[in-house]
GROMACS .gro file of C-alpha atoms in nm:
model
  298
    1MET     CA    1   0.012   0.003   0.004
    2ARG     CA    2   0.112   0.362  -0.076
    3CYS     CA    3  -0.029   0.701   0.029
    4SER     CA    4   0.141   1.022  -0.063
    5ASP     CA    5   0.095   1.398  -0.128
    6THR     CA    6   0.273   1.734  -0.135
    7ALA     CA    7   0.215   1.986   0.130
    8ARG     CA    8   0.330   2.324   0.276
    9PRO     CA    9   0.538   2.288   0.592
   10PRO     CA   10   0.535   2.204   0.868
   11VAL     CA   11   0.451   1.848   0.794
   12PRO     CA   12   0.472   1.561   1.049
   13LEU     CA   13   0.418   1.193   0.990
   14ILE     CA   14   0.374   0.933   1.254
   15HIS     CA   15   0.380   0.545   1.247
   16GLY     CA   16   0.280   0.285   1.495
   17GLY     CA   17   0.437  -0.025   1.332
   18ALA     CA   18   0.391  -0.240   1.024
   19GLY     CA   19   0.287  -0.609   1.035
   20SER     CA   20  -0.027  -0.820   1.043
   21LEU     CA   21  -0.371  -0.667   1.118
   22GLU     CA   22  -0.443  -0.651   1.487
   23SER     CA   23  -0.692  -0.927   1.565
   24ASP     CA   24  -0.861  -0.725   1.850
   25PRO     CA   25  -1.097  -0.468   1.692
   26GLU     CA   26  -1.112  -0.266   2.023
   27LEU     CA   27  -0.729  -0.237   2.044
   28ARG     CA   28  -0.697  -0.166   1.670
   29GLU     CA   29  -0.937   0.127   1.723
   30LYS     CA   30  -0.751   0.248   2.028
   31ARG     CA   31  -0.431   0.267   1.852
   32ARG     CA   32  -0.587   0.425   1.527
   33THR     CA   33  -0.737   0.688   1.743
   34PHE     CA   34  -0.417   0.758   1.928
   35ILE     CA   35  -0.213   0.799   1.619
   36LYS     CA   36  -0.478   1.032   1.469
   37ASN     CA   37  -0.498   1.251   1.777
   38LEU     CA   38  -0.127   1.265   1.826
   39ALA     CA   39  -0.085   1.376   1.463
   40ALA     CA   40  -0.344   1.641   1.520
   41SER     CA   41  -0.183   1.764   1.835
   42ALA     CA   42   0.161   1.770   1.697
   43TRP     CA   43   0.084   2.009   1.412
   44PRO     CA   44  -0.034   2.316   1.609
   45GLU     CA   45   0.305   2.288   1.811
   46LEU     CA   46   0.507   2.274   1.483
   47HIS     CA   47   0.298   2.569   1.348
   48ARG     CA   48   0.400   2.775   1.655
   49GLY     CA   49   0.772   2.721   1.584
   50LYS     CA   50   0.859   2.390   1.754
   51THR     CA   51   1.162   2.243   1.584
   52ALA     CA   52   1.169   1.913   1.397
   53VAL     CA   53   1.403   1.759   1.641
   54ASP     CA   54   1.207   1.846   1.954
   55THR     CA   55   0.889   1.733   1.782
   56VAL     CA   56   1.003   1.408   1.665
   57THR     CA   57   1.136   1.331   2.018
   58GLU     CA   58   0.820   1.435   2.203
   59VAL     CA   59   0.588   1.240   1.954
   60VAL     CA   60   0.802   0.910   2.005
   61LYS     CA   61   0.802   0.978   2.375
   62ARG     CA   62   0.423   0.993   2.383
   63LEU     CA   63   0.408   0.673   2.176
   64GLU     CA   64   0.651   0.509   2.415
   65LYS     CA   65   0.435   0.610   2.706
   66SER     CA   66   0.100   0.503   2.568
   67GLY     CA   67   0.130   0.129   2.635
   68LEU     CA   68  -0.044   0.061   2.301
   69PHE     CA   69   0.253  -0.016   2.098
   70ASN     CA   70   0.566  -0.230   2.091
   71ALA     CA   71   0.795   0.055   2.212
   72GLY     CA   72   0.848   0.199   2.567
   73TYR     CA   73   0.581   0.078   2.809
   74GLY     CA   74   0.447  -0.230   2.646
   75SER     CA   75   0.749  -0.343   2.471
   76ALA     CA   76   0.795  -0.716   2.355
   77LEU     CA   77   0.995  -0.957   2.560
   78GLN     CA   78   1.293  -1.153   2.407
   79SER     CA   79   1.314  -1.533   2.454
   80ASP     CA   80   1.476  -1.499   2.805
   81GLY     CA   81   1.179  -1.284   2.930
   82LEU     CA   82   1.370  -0.950   2.929
   83ALA     CA   83   1.257  -0.640   2.733
   84ARG     CA   84   1.529  -0.466   2.543
   85LEU     CA   85   1.461  -0.130   2.391
   86SER     CA   86   1.617   0.046   2.119
   87ALA     CA   87   1.576   0.404   1.977
   88SER     CA   88   1.737   0.650   1.756
   89LEU     CA   89   1.703   1.019   1.648
   90MET     CA   90   1.872   1.203   1.357
   91ASP     CA   91   1.888   1.578   1.312
   92GLY     CA   92   1.890   1.637   0.942
   93GLU     CA   93   2.028   2.000   0.961
   94ARG     CA   94   2.337   1.886   1.156
   95LEU     CA   95   2.353   1.528   1.009
   96LYS     CA   96   2.377   1.389   1.366
   97PHE     CA   97   2.261   1.025   1.431
   98SER     CA   98   2.228   0.922   1.788
   99GLY     CA   99   2.072   0.610   1.948
  100VAL     CA  100   2.083   0.344   2.213
  101MET     CA  101   2.054  -0.038   2.152
  102LEU     CA  102   1.897  -0.296   2.385
  103ALA     CA  103   1.840  -0.072   2.683
  104THR     CA  104   1.671  -0.236   2.978
  105HIS     CA  105   1.470  -0.112   3.284
  106LEU     CA  106   1.347   0.211   3.130
  107ILE     CA  107   1.045   0.349   2.926
  108HIS     CA  108   1.196   0.618   2.714
  109PRO     CA  109   1.496   0.523   2.527
  110ILE     CA  110   1.421   0.818   2.291
  111GLU     CA  111   1.539   1.056   2.596
  112LEU     CA  112   1.879   0.884   2.581
  113ALA     CA  113   1.894   0.935   2.203
  114ARG     CA  114   1.814   1.295   2.266
  115VAL     CA  115   2.084   1.346   2.507
  116LEU     CA  116   2.336   1.183   2.274
  117GLN     CA  117   2.262   1.450   2.026
  118ASN     CA  118   2.493   1.669   2.225
  119ARG     CA  119   2.762   1.404   2.312
  120THR     CA  120   3.062   1.298   2.128
  121GLU     CA  121   2.936   0.930   2.138
  122SER     CA  122   2.658   0.869   1.899
  123VAL     CA  123   2.540   0.512   1.986
  124LEU     CA  124   2.540   0.327   2.310
  125GLY     CA  125   2.496  -0.042   2.387
  126PRO     CA  126   2.302  -0.186   2.680
  127LEU     CA  127   2.562  -0.107   2.951
  128GLY     CA  128   2.631   0.246   2.823
  129ALA     CA  129   2.265   0.308   2.800
  130GLN     CA  130   2.220   0.206   3.160
  131LEU     CA  131   2.502   0.415   3.285
  132LEU     CA  132   2.369   0.720   3.089
  133ALA     CA  133   2.025   0.668   3.233
  134ARG     CA  134   2.187   0.658   3.599
  135GLU     CA  135   2.382   0.974   3.503
  136LEU     CA  136   2.061   1.146   3.412
  137GLY     CA  137   1.883   1.025   3.727
  138MET     CA  138   1.638   0.826   3.554
  139ALA     CA  139   1.482   0.573   3.800
  140PRO     CA  140   1.456   0.209   3.675
  141GLN     CA  141   1.120   0.130   3.526
  142ASN     CA  142   0.966  -0.199   3.408
  143PRO     CA  143   0.858  -0.156   3.040
  144ALA     CA  144   0.668  -0.496   3.026
  145LEU     CA  145   0.287  -0.496   3.046
  146PRO     CA  146   0.120  -0.782   3.241
  147GLU     CA  147  -0.023  -0.918   2.913
  148ARG     CA  148   0.318  -0.920   2.757
  149ALA     CA  149   0.447  -1.142   3.037
  150ARG     CA  150   0.145  -1.367   3.007
  151CYS     CA  151   0.210  -1.401   2.635
  152TRP     CA  152   0.579  -1.491   2.711
  153ALA     CA  153   0.482  -1.747   2.966
  154ASP     CA  154   0.244  -1.896   2.704
  155HIS     CA  155   0.520  -1.908   2.438
  156LEU     CA  156   0.719  -2.117   2.692
  157GLU     CA  157   0.448  -2.384   2.664
  158ARG     CA  158   0.355  -2.328   2.301
  159PRO     CA  159   0.674  -2.194   2.117
  160ASN     CA  160   0.528  -2.230   1.770
  161GLY     CA  161   0.218  -2.010   1.851
  162THR     CA  162   0.151  -1.682   1.670
  163MET     CA  163   0.343  -1.362   1.732
  164ASN     CA  164   0.112  -1.090   1.583
  165GLY     CA  165   0.100  -0.749   1.746
  166ALA     CA  166   0.203  -0.384   1.722
  167GLY     CA  167   0.542  -0.288   1.597
  168THR     CA  168   0.803  -0.008   1.612
  169VAL     CA  169   0.690   0.348   1.638
  170GLY     CA  170   0.845   0.638   1.466
  171ALA     CA  171   0.804   1.014   1.342
  172VAL     CA  172   0.941   1.238   1.072
  173VAL     CA  173   0.896   1.611   1.057
  174LEU     CA  174   0.958   1.893   0.814
  175ASP     CA  175   0.938   2.216   1.030
  176HIS     CA  176   0.873   2.582   0.944
  177HIS     CA  177   1.257   2.636   0.910
  178GLY     CA  178   1.279   2.380   0.646
  179HIS     CA  179   1.461   2.144   0.878
  180LEU     CA  180   1.415   1.772   0.889
  181ALA     CA  181   1.436   1.520   1.159
  182ALA     CA  182   1.340   1.145   1.209
  183ALA     CA  183   1.308   0.925   1.524
  184THR     CA  184   1.229   0.560   1.588
  185SER     CA  185   1.167   0.351   1.888
  186THR     CA  186   1.106  -0.028   1.933
  187GLY     CA  187   1.073  -0.302   2.200
  188GLY     CA  188   1.211  -0.544   1.934
  189GLY     CA  189   1.057  -0.859   1.810
  190ARG     CA  190   0.883  -1.093   2.037
  191PHE     CA  191   1.065  -1.406   2.163
  192ASN     CA  192   1.381  -1.308   1.969
  193PHE     CA  193   1.720  -1.449   2.066
  194PRO     CA  194   1.845  -1.240   2.365
  195GLU     CA  195   2.022  -0.925   2.253
  196ARG     CA  196   1.898  -0.953   1.904
  197VAL     CA  197   1.947  -0.603   1.742
  198SER     CA  198   1.671  -0.445   1.511
  199ASP     CA  199   1.725  -0.178   1.266
  200SER     CA  200   1.570   0.098   1.476
  201ALA     CA  201   1.895   0.232   1.610
  202THR     CA  202   2.082   0.212   1.275
  203VAL     CA  203   2.079   0.440   0.979
  204ALA     CA  204   1.910   0.161   0.776
  205GLY     CA  205   1.596   0.211   0.992
  206THR     CA  206   1.613   0.597   1.070
  207TYR     CA  207   1.782   0.872   0.869
  208ALA     CA  208   1.744   1.245   0.817
  209SER     CA  209   1.951   1.514   0.613
  210ALA     CA  210   1.879   1.838   0.447
  211TYR     CA  211   1.700   1.633   0.171
  212ALA     CA  212   1.467   1.382   0.344
  213ALA     CA  213   1.367   1.225   0.680
  214ILE     CA  214   1.271   0.854   0.698
  215SER     CA  215   1.151   0.615   0.981
  216CYS     CA  216   1.123   0.240   0.905
  217THR     CA  217   0.928  -0.047   1.068
  218GLY     CA  218   0.868  -0.418   1.000
  219ILE     CA  219   1.110  -0.699   0.987
  220GLY     CA  220   1.448  -0.544   1.089
  221GLU     CA  221   1.680  -0.771   0.928
  222GLN     CA  222   1.513  -0.707   0.597
  223ILE     CA  223   1.538  -0.330   0.650
  224VAL     CA  224   1.901  -0.355   0.741
  225ASP     CA  225   1.974  -0.595   0.444
  226ASP     CA  226   1.808  -0.337   0.210
  227GLY     CA  227   1.944  -0.021   0.379
  228VAL     CA  228   1.598   0.130   0.333
  229ALA     CA  229   1.625   0.471   0.514
  230VAL     CA  230   1.960   0.555   0.352
  231ARG     CA  231   1.863   0.412   0.025
  232LEU     CA  232   1.557   0.645   0.008
  233GLU     CA  233   1.760   0.959   0.127
  234THR     CA  234   2.010   0.887  -0.134
  235ARG     CA  235   1.760   0.872  -0.407
  236VAL     CA  236   1.626   1.213  -0.289
  237ARG     CA  237   1.971   1.349  -0.272
  238ASP     CA  238   2.048   1.235  -0.622
  239GLY     CA  239   1.739   1.428  -0.754
  240CYS     CA  240   1.421   1.228  -0.701
  241GLY     CA  241   1.137   1.349  -0.483
  242ILE     CA  242   1.049   1.123  -0.196
  243VAL     CA  243   0.740   1.006  -0.383
  244GLU     CA  244   0.924   0.886  -0.670
  245ALA     CA  245   1.194   0.745  -0.446
  246SER     CA  246   0.954   0.547  -0.244
  247GLU     CA  247   0.768   0.417  -0.538
  248THR     CA  248   1.096   0.262  -0.668
  249THR     CA  249   1.178   0.133  -0.334
  250TYR     CA  250   0.840  -0.018  -0.272
  251ARG     CA  251   0.854  -0.208  -0.610
  252GLU     CA  252   1.192  -0.340  -0.503
  253ALA     CA  253   1.067  -0.453  -0.171
  254VAL     CA  254   0.768  -0.615  -0.321
  255ALA     CA  255   0.979  -0.796  -0.572
  256ARG     CA  256   1.196  -0.931  -0.287
  257HIS     CA  257   0.890  -1.037  -0.076
  258ARG     CA  258   0.985  -0.801   0.211
  259GLU     CA  259   0.776  -0.728   0.501
  260TYR     CA  260   0.830  -0.366   0.599
  261GLY     CA  261   0.712  -0.007   0.565
  262TRP     CA  262   0.821   0.354   0.630
  263ILE     CA  263   0.704   0.717   0.648
  264ALA     CA  264   0.915   0.975   0.482
  265VAL     CA  265   0.903   1.357   0.408
  266ASP     CA  266   1.147   1.552   0.179
  267HIS     CA  267   1.269   1.926   0.192
  268LYS     CA  268   1.010   2.034  -0.059
  269GLY     CA  269   0.722   1.908   0.150
  270ALA     CA  270   0.633   1.585  -0.034
  271TRP     CA  271   0.557   1.298   0.188
  272SER     CA  272   0.504   0.925   0.157
  273MET     CA  273   0.375   0.634   0.364
  274CYS     CA  274   0.439   0.289   0.215
  275TRP     CA  275   0.413  -0.061   0.340
  276THR     CA  276   0.432  -0.408   0.196
  277THR     CA  277   0.277  -0.579   0.502
  278GLU     CA  278  -0.098  -0.647   0.578
  279ALA     CA  279  -0.118  -0.324   0.760
  280MET     CA  280   0.081  -0.015   0.891
  281LEU     CA  281  -0.074   0.234   1.132
  282CYS     CA  282   0.021   0.574   1.010
  283ALA     CA  283  -0.077   0.929   0.975
  284ALA     CA  284   0.022   1.269   0.817
  285ILE     CA  285  -0.109   1.620   0.867
  286SER     CA  286  -0.003   1.954   0.710
  287ALA     CA  287  -0.148   2.313   0.658
  288ASP     CA  288  -0.318   2.175   0.337
  289ARG     CA  289  -0.476   1.873   0.519
  290GLN     CA  290  -0.550   1.982   0.886
  291SER     CA  291  -0.740   1.661   0.945
  292PRO     CA  292  -0.487   1.377   0.967
  293VAL     CA  293  -0.456   1.147   0.674
  294LEU     CA  294  -0.448   0.787   0.789
  295GLY     CA  295  -0.253   0.525   0.581
  296GLU     CA  296  -0.538   0.297   0.577
  297ASP     CA  297  -0.764   0.580   0.435
  298PRO     CA  298  -0.545   0.729   0.148
   0.00000   0.00000   0.00000
């Protein structure tokens, strides 16, 4: 599926993960409403002058806090029963990427990624993330919902059961000043091998420059193999608009039987939401469309 348009800045896009359609209609509607309302609330703040970097950070933080997605509070548990969270942020104006991988006992890895924007170190692993959280005075928090723990316990008894559910969250923004930023956060894949690393804290899954901003979601290994975010940015840097770049990348993904998606916006205000999976919860809003455009309603 694809949804795209061109708009006057500011332009925020938000996603709540790509994958199979949520089997619980009530939960699906809660997530849909949350994404829609979040997009609607983000735009006025941008219109009043909030920066792209601050906006994507705050949007992702709200997604992490909601408990509705596989990020922050509500993250998936790996096969050993521990939630390991990853997040990244990229400031397109400064070409600065920052992130943390496999952080434990916290809700907001995006806060650590934001702090690292002003550090020499760009990306920290599990121990570094824990030490940074302590330095910042962040109290340990359990990101696992009770239902996640029950699901993990059920998996021990039925390891071949289904693993459907919400995925990675992310946001991209073109602000009033023409600056771009992207942020992504994830709780990882359910029941993965301990310390498996996803794409979210890599430039394959999150990238921004003066040309485009992209946040990806889906099967992380495939996103890394295809270098999706940097591939899209490179195509825009080389002269394509983000819509054309997304069309080409989408066709390649379908041909390779990939299962992922992305949201993207370029420096001219063109934006795109694409996914090869059954569903991807996403929304866009701008001065030209002040009611959020949902990816499922192009």
